[in-house]
mmCIF file of C-alpha atoms in Angstrom:
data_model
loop_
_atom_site.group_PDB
_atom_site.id
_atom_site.type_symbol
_atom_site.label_atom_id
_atom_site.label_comp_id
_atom_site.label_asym_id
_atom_site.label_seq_id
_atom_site.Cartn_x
_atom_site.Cartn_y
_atom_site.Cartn_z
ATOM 1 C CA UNK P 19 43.715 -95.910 -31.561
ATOM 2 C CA UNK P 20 41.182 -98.397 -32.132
ATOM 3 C CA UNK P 21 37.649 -96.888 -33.223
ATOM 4 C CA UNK P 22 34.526 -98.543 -34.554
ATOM 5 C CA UNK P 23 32.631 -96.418 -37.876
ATOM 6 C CA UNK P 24 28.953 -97.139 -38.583
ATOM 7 C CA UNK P 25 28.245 -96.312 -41.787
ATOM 8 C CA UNK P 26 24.973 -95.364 -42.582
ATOM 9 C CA UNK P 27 23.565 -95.256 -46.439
ATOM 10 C CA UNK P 28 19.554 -93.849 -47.108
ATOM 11 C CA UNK P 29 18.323 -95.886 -49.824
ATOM 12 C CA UNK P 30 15.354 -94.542 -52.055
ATOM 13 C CA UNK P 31 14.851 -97.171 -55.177
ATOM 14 C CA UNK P 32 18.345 -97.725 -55.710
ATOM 15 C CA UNK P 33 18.998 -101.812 -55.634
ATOM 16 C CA UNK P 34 21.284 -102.263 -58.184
ATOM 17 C CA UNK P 35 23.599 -99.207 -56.525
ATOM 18 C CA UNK P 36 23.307 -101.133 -53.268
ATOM 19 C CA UNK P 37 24.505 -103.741 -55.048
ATOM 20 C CA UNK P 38 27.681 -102.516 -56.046
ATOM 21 C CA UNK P 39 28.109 -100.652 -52.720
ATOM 22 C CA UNK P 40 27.857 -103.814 -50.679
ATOM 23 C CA UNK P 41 30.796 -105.428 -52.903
ATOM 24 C CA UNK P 42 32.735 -102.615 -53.051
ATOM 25 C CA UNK P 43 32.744 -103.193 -48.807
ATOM 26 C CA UNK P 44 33.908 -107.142 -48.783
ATOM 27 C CA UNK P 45 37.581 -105.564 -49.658
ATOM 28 C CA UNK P 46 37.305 -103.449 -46.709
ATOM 29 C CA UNK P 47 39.834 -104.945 -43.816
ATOM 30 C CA UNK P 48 41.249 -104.539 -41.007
ATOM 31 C CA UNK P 49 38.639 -102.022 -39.302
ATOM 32 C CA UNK P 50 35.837 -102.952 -37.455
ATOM 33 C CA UNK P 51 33.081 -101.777 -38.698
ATOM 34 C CA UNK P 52 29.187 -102.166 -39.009
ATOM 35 C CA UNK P 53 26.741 -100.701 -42.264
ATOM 36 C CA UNK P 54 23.686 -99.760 -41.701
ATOM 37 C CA UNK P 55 20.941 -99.626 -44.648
ATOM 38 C CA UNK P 56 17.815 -97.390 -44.066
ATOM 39 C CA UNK P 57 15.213 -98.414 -46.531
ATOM 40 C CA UNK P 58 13.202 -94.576 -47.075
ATOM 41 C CA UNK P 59 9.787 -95.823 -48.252
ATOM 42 C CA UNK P 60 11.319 -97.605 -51.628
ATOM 43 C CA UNK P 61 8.702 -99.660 -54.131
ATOM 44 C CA UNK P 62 11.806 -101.385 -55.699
ATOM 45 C CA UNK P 63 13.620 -102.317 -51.995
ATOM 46 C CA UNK P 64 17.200 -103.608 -52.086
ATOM 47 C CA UNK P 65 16.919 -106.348 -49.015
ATOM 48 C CA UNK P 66 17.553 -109.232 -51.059
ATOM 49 C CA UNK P 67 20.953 -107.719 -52.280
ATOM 50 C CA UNK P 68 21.743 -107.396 -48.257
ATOM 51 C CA UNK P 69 20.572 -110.866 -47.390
ATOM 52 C CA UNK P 70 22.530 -112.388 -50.591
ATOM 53 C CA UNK P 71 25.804 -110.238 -49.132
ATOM 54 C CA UNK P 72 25.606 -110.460 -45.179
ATOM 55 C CA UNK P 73 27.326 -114.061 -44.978
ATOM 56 C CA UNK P 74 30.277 -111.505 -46.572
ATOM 57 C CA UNK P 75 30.055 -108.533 -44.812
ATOM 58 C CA UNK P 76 31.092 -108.223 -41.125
ATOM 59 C CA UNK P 77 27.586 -106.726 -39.504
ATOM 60 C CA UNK P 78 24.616 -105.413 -41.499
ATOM 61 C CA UNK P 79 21.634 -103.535 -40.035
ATOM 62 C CA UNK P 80 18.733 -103.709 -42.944
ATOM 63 C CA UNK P 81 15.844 -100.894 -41.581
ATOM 64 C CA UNK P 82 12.480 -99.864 -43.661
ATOM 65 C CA UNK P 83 11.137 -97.054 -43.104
ATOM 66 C CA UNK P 84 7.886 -94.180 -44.647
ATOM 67 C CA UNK P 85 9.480 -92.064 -46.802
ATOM 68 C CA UNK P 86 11.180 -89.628 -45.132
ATOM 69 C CA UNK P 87 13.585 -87.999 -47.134
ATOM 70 C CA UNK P 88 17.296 -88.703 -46.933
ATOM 71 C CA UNK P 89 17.864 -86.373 -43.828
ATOM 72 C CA UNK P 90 15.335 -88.186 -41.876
ATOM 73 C CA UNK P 91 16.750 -91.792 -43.089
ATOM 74 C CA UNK P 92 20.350 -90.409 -41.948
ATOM 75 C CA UNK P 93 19.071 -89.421 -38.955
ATOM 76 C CA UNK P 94 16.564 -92.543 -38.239
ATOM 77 C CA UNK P 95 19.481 -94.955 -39.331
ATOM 78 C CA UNK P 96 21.964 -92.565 -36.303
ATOM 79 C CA UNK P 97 19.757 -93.609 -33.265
ATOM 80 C CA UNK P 98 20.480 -97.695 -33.926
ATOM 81 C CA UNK P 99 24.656 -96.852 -34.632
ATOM 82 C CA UNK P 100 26.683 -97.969 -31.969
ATOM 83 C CA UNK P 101 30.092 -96.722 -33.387
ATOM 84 C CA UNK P 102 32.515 -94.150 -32.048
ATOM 85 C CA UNK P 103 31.937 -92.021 -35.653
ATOM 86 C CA UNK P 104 29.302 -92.293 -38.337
ATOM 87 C CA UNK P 105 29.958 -92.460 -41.449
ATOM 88 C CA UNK P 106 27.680 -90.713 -43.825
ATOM 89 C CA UNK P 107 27.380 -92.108 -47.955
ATOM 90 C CA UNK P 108 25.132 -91.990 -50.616
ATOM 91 C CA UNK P 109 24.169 -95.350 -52.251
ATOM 92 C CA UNK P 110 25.148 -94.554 -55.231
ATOM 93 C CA UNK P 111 28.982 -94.448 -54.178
ATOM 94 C CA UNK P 112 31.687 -97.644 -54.177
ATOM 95 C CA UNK P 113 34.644 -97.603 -52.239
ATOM 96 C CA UNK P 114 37.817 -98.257 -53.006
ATOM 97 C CA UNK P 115 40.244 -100.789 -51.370
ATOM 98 C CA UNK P 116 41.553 -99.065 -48.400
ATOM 99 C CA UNK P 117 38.607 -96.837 -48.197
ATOM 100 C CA UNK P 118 38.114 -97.009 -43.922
ATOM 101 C CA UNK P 119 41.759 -97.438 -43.436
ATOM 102 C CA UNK P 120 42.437 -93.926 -44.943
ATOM 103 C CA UNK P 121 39.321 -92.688 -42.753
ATOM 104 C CA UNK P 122 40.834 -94.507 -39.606
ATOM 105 C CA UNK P 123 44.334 -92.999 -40.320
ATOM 106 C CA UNK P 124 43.180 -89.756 -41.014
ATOM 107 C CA UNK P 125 41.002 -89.262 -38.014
ATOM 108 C CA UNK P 126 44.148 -90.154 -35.522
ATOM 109 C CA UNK P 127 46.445 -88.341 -37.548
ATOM 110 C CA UNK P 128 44.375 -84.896 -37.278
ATOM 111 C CA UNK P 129 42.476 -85.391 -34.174
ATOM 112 C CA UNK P 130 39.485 -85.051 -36.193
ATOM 113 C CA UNK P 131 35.650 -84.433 -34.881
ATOM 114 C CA UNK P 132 34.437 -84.641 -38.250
ATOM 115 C CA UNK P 133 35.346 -84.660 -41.882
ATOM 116 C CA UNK P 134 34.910 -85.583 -46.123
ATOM 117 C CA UNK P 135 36.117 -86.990 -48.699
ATOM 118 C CA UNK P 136 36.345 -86.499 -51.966
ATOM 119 C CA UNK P 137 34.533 -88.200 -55.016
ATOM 120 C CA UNK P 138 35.990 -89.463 -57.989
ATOM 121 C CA UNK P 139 35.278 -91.278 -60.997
ATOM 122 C CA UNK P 140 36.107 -95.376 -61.419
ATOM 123 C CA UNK P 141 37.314 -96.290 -64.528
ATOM 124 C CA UNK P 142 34.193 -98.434 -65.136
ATOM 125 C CA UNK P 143 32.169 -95.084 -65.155
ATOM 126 C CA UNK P 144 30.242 -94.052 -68.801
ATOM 127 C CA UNK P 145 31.779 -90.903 -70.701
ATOM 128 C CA UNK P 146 28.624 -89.162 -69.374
ATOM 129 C CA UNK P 147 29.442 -89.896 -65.834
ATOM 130 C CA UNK P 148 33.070 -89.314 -66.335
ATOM 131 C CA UNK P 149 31.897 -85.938 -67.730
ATOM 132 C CA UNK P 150 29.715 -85.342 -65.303
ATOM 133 C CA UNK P 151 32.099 -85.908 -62.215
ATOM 134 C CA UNK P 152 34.636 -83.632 -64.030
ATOM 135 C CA UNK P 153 31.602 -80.437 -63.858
ATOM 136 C CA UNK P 154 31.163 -81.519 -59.868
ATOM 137 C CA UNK P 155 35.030 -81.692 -59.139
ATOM 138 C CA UNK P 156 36.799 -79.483 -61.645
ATOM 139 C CA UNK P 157 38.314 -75.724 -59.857
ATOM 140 C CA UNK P 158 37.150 -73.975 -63.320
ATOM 141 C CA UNK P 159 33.367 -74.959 -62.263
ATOM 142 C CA UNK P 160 31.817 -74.766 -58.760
ATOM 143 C CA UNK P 161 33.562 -78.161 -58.244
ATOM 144 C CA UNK P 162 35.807 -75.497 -55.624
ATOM 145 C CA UNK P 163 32.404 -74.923 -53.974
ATOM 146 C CA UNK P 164 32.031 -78.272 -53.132
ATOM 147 C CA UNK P 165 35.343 -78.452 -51.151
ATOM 148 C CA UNK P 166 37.090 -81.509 -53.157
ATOM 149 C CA UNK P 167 40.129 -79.758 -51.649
ATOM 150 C CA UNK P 168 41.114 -77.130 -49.697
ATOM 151 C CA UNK P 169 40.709 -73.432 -50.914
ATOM 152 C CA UNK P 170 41.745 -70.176 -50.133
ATOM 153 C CA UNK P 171 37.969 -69.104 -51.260
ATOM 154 C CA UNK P 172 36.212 -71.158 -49.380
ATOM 155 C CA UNK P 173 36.308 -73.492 -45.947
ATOM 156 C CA UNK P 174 36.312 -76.940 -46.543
ATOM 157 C CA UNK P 175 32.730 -78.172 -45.656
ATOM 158 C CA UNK P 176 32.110 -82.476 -45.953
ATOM 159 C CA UNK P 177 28.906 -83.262 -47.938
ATOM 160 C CA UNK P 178 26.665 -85.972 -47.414
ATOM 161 C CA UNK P 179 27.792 -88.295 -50.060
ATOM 162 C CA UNK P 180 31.611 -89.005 -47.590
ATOM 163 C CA UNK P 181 30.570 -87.280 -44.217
ATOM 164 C CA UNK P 182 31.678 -88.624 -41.266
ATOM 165 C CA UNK P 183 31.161 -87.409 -37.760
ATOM 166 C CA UNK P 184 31.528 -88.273 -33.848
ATOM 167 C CA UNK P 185 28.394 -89.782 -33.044
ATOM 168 C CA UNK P 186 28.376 -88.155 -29.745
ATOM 169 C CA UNK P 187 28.962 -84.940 -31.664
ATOM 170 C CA UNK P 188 26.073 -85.660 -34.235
ATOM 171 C CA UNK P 189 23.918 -86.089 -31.305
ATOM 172 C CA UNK P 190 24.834 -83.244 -29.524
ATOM 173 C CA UNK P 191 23.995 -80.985 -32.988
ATOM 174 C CA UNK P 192 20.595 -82.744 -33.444
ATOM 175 C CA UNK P 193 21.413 -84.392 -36.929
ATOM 176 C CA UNK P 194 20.801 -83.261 -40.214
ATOM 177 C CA UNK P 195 17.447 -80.805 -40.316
ATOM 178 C CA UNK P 196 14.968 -82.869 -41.652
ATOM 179 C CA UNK P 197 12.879 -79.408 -42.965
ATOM 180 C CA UNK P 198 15.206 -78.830 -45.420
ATOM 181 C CA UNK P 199 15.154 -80.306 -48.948
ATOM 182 C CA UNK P 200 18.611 -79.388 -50.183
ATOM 183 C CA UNK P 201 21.658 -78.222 -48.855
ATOM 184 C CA UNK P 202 21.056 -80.034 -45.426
ATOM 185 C CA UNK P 203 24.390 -81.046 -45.923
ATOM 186 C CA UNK P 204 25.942 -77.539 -46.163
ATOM 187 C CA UNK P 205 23.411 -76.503 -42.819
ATOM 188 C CA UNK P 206 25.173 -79.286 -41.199
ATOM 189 C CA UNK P 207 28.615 -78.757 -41.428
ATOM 190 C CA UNK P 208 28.146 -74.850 -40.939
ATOM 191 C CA UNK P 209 26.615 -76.139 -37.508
ATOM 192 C CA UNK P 210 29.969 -78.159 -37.279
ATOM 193 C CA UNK P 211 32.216 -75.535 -37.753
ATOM 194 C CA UNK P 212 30.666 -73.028 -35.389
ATOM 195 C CA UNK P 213 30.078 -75.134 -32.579
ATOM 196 C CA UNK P 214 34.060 -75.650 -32.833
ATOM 197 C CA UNK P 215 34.452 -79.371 -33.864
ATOM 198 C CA UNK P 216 37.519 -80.098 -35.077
ATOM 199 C CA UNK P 217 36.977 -80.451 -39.194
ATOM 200 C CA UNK P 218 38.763 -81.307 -42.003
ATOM 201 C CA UNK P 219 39.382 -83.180 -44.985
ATOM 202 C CA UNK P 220 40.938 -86.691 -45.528
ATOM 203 C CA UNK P 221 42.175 -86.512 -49.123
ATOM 204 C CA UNK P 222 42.939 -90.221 -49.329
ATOM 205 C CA UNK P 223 39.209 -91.387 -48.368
ATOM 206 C CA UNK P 224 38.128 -90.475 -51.800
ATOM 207 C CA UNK P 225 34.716 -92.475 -52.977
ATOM 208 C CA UNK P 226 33.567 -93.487 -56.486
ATOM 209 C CA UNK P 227 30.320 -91.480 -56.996
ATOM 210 C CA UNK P 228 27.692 -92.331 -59.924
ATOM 211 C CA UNK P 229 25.956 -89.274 -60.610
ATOM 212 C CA UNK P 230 23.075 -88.660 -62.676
ATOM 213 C CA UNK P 231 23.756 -89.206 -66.595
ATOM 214 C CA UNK P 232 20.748 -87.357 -67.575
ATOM 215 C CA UNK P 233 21.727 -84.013 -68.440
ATOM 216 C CA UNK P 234 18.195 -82.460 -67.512
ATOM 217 C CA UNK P 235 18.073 -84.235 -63.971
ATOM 218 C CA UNK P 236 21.898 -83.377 -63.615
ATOM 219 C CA UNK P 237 20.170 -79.387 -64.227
ATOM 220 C CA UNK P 238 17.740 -79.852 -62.160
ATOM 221 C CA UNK P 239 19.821 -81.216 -59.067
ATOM 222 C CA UNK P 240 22.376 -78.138 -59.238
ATOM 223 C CA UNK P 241 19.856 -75.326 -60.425
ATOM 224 C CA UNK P 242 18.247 -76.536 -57.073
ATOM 225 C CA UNK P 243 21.972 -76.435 -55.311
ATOM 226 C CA UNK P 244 22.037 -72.703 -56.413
ATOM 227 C CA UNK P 245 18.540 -72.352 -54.270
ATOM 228 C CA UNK P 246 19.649 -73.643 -51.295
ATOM 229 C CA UNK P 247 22.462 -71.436 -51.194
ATOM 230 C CA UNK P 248 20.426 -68.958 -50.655
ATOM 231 C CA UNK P 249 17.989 -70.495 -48.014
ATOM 232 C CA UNK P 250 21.817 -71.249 -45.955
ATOM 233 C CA UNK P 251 22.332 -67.735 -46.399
ATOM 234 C CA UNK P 252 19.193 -66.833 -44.399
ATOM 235 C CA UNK P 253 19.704 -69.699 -41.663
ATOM 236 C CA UNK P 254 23.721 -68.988 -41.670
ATOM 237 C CA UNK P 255 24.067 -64.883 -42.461
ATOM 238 C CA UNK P 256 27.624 -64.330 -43.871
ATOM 239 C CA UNK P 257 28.125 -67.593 -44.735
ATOM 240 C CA UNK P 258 28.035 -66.722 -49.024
ATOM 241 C CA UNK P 259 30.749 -65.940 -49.990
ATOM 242 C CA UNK P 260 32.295 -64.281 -53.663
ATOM 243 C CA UNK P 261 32.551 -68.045 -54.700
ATOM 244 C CA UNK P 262 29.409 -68.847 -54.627
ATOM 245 C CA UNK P 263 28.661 -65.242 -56.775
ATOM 246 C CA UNK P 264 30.696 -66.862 -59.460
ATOM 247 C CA UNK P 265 28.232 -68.902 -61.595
ATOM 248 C CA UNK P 266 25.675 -66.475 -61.188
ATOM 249 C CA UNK P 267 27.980 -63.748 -62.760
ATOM 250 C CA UNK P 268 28.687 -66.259 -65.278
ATOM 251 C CA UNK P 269 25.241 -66.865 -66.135
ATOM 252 C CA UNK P 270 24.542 -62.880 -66.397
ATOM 253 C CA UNK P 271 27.445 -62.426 -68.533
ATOM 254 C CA UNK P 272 26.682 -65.194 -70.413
ATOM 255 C CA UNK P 273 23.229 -64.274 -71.352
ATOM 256 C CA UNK P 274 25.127 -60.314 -71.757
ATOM 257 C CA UNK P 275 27.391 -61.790 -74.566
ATOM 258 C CA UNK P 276 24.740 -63.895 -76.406
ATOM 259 C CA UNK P 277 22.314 -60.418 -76.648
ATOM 260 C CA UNK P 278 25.664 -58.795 -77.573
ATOM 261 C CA UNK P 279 26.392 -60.622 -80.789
ATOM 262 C CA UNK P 280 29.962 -61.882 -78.880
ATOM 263 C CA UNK P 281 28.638 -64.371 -76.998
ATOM 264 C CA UNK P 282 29.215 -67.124 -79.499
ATOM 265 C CA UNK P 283 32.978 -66.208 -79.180
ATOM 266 C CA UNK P 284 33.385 -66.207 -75.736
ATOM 267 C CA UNK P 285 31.918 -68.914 -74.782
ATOM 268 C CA UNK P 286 33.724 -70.836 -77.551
ATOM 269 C CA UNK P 287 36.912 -69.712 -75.977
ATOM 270 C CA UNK P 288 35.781 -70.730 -72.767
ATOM 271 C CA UNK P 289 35.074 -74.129 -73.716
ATOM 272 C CA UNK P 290 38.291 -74.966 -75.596
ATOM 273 C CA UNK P 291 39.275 -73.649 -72.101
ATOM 274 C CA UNK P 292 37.789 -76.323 -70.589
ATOM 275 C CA UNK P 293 38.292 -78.973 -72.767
ATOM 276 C CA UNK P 294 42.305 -78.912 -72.642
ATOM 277 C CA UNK P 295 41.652 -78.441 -68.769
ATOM 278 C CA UNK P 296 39.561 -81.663 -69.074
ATOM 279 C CA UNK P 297 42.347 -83.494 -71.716
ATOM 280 C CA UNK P 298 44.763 -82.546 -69.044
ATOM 281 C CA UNK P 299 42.866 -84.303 -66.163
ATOM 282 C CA UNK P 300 43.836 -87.532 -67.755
ATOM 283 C CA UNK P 301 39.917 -87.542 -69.521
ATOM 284 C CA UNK P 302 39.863 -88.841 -73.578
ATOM 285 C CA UNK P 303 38.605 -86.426 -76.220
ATOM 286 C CA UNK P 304 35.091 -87.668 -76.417
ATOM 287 C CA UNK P 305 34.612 -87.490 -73.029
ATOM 288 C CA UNK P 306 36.215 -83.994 -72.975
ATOM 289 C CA UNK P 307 33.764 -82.758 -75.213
ATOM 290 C CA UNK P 308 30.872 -83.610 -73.166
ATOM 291 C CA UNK P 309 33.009 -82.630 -69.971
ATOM 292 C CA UNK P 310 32.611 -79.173 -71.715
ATOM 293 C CA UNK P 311 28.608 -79.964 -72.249
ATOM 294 C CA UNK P 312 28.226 -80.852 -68.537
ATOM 295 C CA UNK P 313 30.564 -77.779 -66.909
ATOM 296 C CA UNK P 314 28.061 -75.396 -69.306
ATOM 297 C CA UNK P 315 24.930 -77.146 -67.995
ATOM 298 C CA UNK P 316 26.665 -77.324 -64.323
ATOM 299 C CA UNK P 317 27.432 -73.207 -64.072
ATOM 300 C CA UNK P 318 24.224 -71.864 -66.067
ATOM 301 C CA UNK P 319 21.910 -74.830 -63.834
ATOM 302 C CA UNK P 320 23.704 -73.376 -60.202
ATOM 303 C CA UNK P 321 23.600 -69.622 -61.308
ATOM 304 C CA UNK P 322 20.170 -69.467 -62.763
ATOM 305 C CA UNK P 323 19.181 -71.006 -59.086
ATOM 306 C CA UNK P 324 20.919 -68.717 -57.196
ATOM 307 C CA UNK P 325 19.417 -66.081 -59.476
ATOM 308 C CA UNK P 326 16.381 -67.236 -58.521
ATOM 309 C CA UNK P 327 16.401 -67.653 -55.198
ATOM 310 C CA UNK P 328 17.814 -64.205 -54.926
ATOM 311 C CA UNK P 329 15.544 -62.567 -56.561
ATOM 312 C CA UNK P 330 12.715 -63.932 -54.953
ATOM 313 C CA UNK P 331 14.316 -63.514 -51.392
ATOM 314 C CA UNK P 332 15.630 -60.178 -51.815
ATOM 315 C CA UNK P 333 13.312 -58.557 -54.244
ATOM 316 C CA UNK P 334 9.957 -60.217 -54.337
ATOM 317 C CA UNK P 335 10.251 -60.408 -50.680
ATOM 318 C CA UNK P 336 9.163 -64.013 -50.363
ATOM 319 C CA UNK P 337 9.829 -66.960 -48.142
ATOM 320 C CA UNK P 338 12.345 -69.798 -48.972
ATOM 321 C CA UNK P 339 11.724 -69.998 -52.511
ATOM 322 C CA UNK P 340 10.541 -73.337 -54.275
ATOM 323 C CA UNK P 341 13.209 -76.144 -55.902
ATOM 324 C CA UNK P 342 12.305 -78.048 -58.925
ATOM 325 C CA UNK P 343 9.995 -80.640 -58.104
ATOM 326 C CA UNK P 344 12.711 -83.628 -58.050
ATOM 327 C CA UNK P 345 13.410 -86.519 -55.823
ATOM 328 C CA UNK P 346 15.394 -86.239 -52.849
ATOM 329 C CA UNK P 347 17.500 -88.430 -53.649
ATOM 330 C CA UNK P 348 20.288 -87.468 -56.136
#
């Protein structure tokens, strides 16, 4: 079955990602394709890493646009596609080899109206990112949340950094909702699954994803994951499920065991948990150790948000409550 994929990236200050994006595509074959780069309202704009790349790169759309969030660049960048699916990435991703053949396969293998990918970590990646991907991945965090693979807890759902859809589908759905600040991603593919598109994961169209290596940002973006689980929750009733309980109840019991006196010990055990967990995903010590760091900062930052949220939802009685004042872009 031949197909054409338009990949569409939002781009909010991110050159030197671009960068690396754009030559991670030149060892992309065999599938036609065309990439389209929507320039959200950037001061430090990456078109002259597209021009220097489009004499290698089959068909490049370059778009500016105001600042409008990376919902609104998604959707902008949508209405100039021409491909039988989009496909959705973050610019801080790189592909590797094979990338859009395993997305081509998998769509005719399944049938598929929609799907994700996985993320990953390149071996180029800095122990903090390494460590960082391991939190966002790892089944003893809320890396199961996420849906890197398929769960008896919880229905695989793509996210915006390796989404692809039908473009007639997208249409149909309206895009991604450009009022919400996080968890548009999560909206979306609820949407998806109830208007009974065909969804599922391609395991082999895995993506290398550079995450934040500050450990206060990397808070911030979950803590404000745990939020928007809750404003789903209102838009999507029933949609929470135990899983996403989990790091909140770790969070309470965590702050239980510290008042205790045991906390010290439990969480100890805990992380010698995690760090032979992390040893035995192939990572080295050092980067084990802060694996632990980052799962500890990864659990407390999503359950002290959906804490929050919570709270403020269910017992102060207000509206959707306020993120961290962050960028959109993560």
């Amino acid at each position: 079955m031949a197909m054409k994929l338009s990949i569409i990236v939002p781009v909010y200050n991110r050159p030197d990602e671009v960068r690396e994006l754009l030559e991670s595509l030149r060892a992309q074959r065999e599938v036609d394709y065309e990439l389209i780069i929507v320039e959200d309202g950037s001061e430090r704009t990456c078109k002259q890493e597209v021009e220097l790349m489009r004499p290698n790169l089959k068909h490049i759309i370059y778009m500016a646009i105001p600042n409008a969030g990376p919902s609104g660049a998604r959707n902008f960048g949508s209405r100039a596609a021409t491909g039988d699916y989009l496909i959705f990435l973050d610019s801080d991703v790189t592909l590797p080899e094979g990338y859009l053949k395993e997305v081509e396969h998998g769509i005719c293998l399944d049938g598929l109206d929609a799907f994700g990918g996985p993320d990953a970590a390149s071996k180029d990646f800095t122990p903090m990112q390494q460590a960082i991907n391991y939190a966002m991945t790892s089944p003893l965090t809320t890396g199961g949340i996420r849906g890197g693979r398929a769960s008896g807890m919880e229905q695989f759902k793509p996210r915006s950094f390796n989404l692809g859809c039908r473009r007639s589908l997208f249409q149909r759905l309206g895009g991604f909702d450009e009022g919400m600040r996080f968890g548009e991603d999560i909206d979306f593919s609820l949407r998806l699954i109830a208007s009974g598109a065909r969804v599922g994961l391609i395991p082999k169209a895995f993506v290398y994803h550079k995450r934040r290596v500050d450990l206060g940002k990397f808070f911030k973006q979950v803590h404000n994951s745990g939020i928007a689980r809750i404003h789903i929750e209102t838009r999507h009733p029933g949609s929470t499920r135990l899983v996403h309980w989990l790091p909140a109840l770790f969070t309470l019991l965590s702050a239980l065991c510290i008042l205790s006196g045991l906390g010290s010990t439990l969480l100890l055990l805990l992380g010698i948990i995690l760090f032979f967990h992390a040893l035995g995903s192939g990572l080295e010590p050092r980067v084990a150790g802060l694996a632990v760091v980052a799962s500890f900062v990864q659990l407390w930052g999503y359950g002290t948000g959906f804490i929050r949220a919570w709270w403020g939802k269910h017992v102060m009685k207000e509206g959707e409550f306020t993120a961290f004042k962050d960028n959109f872009y993560q």
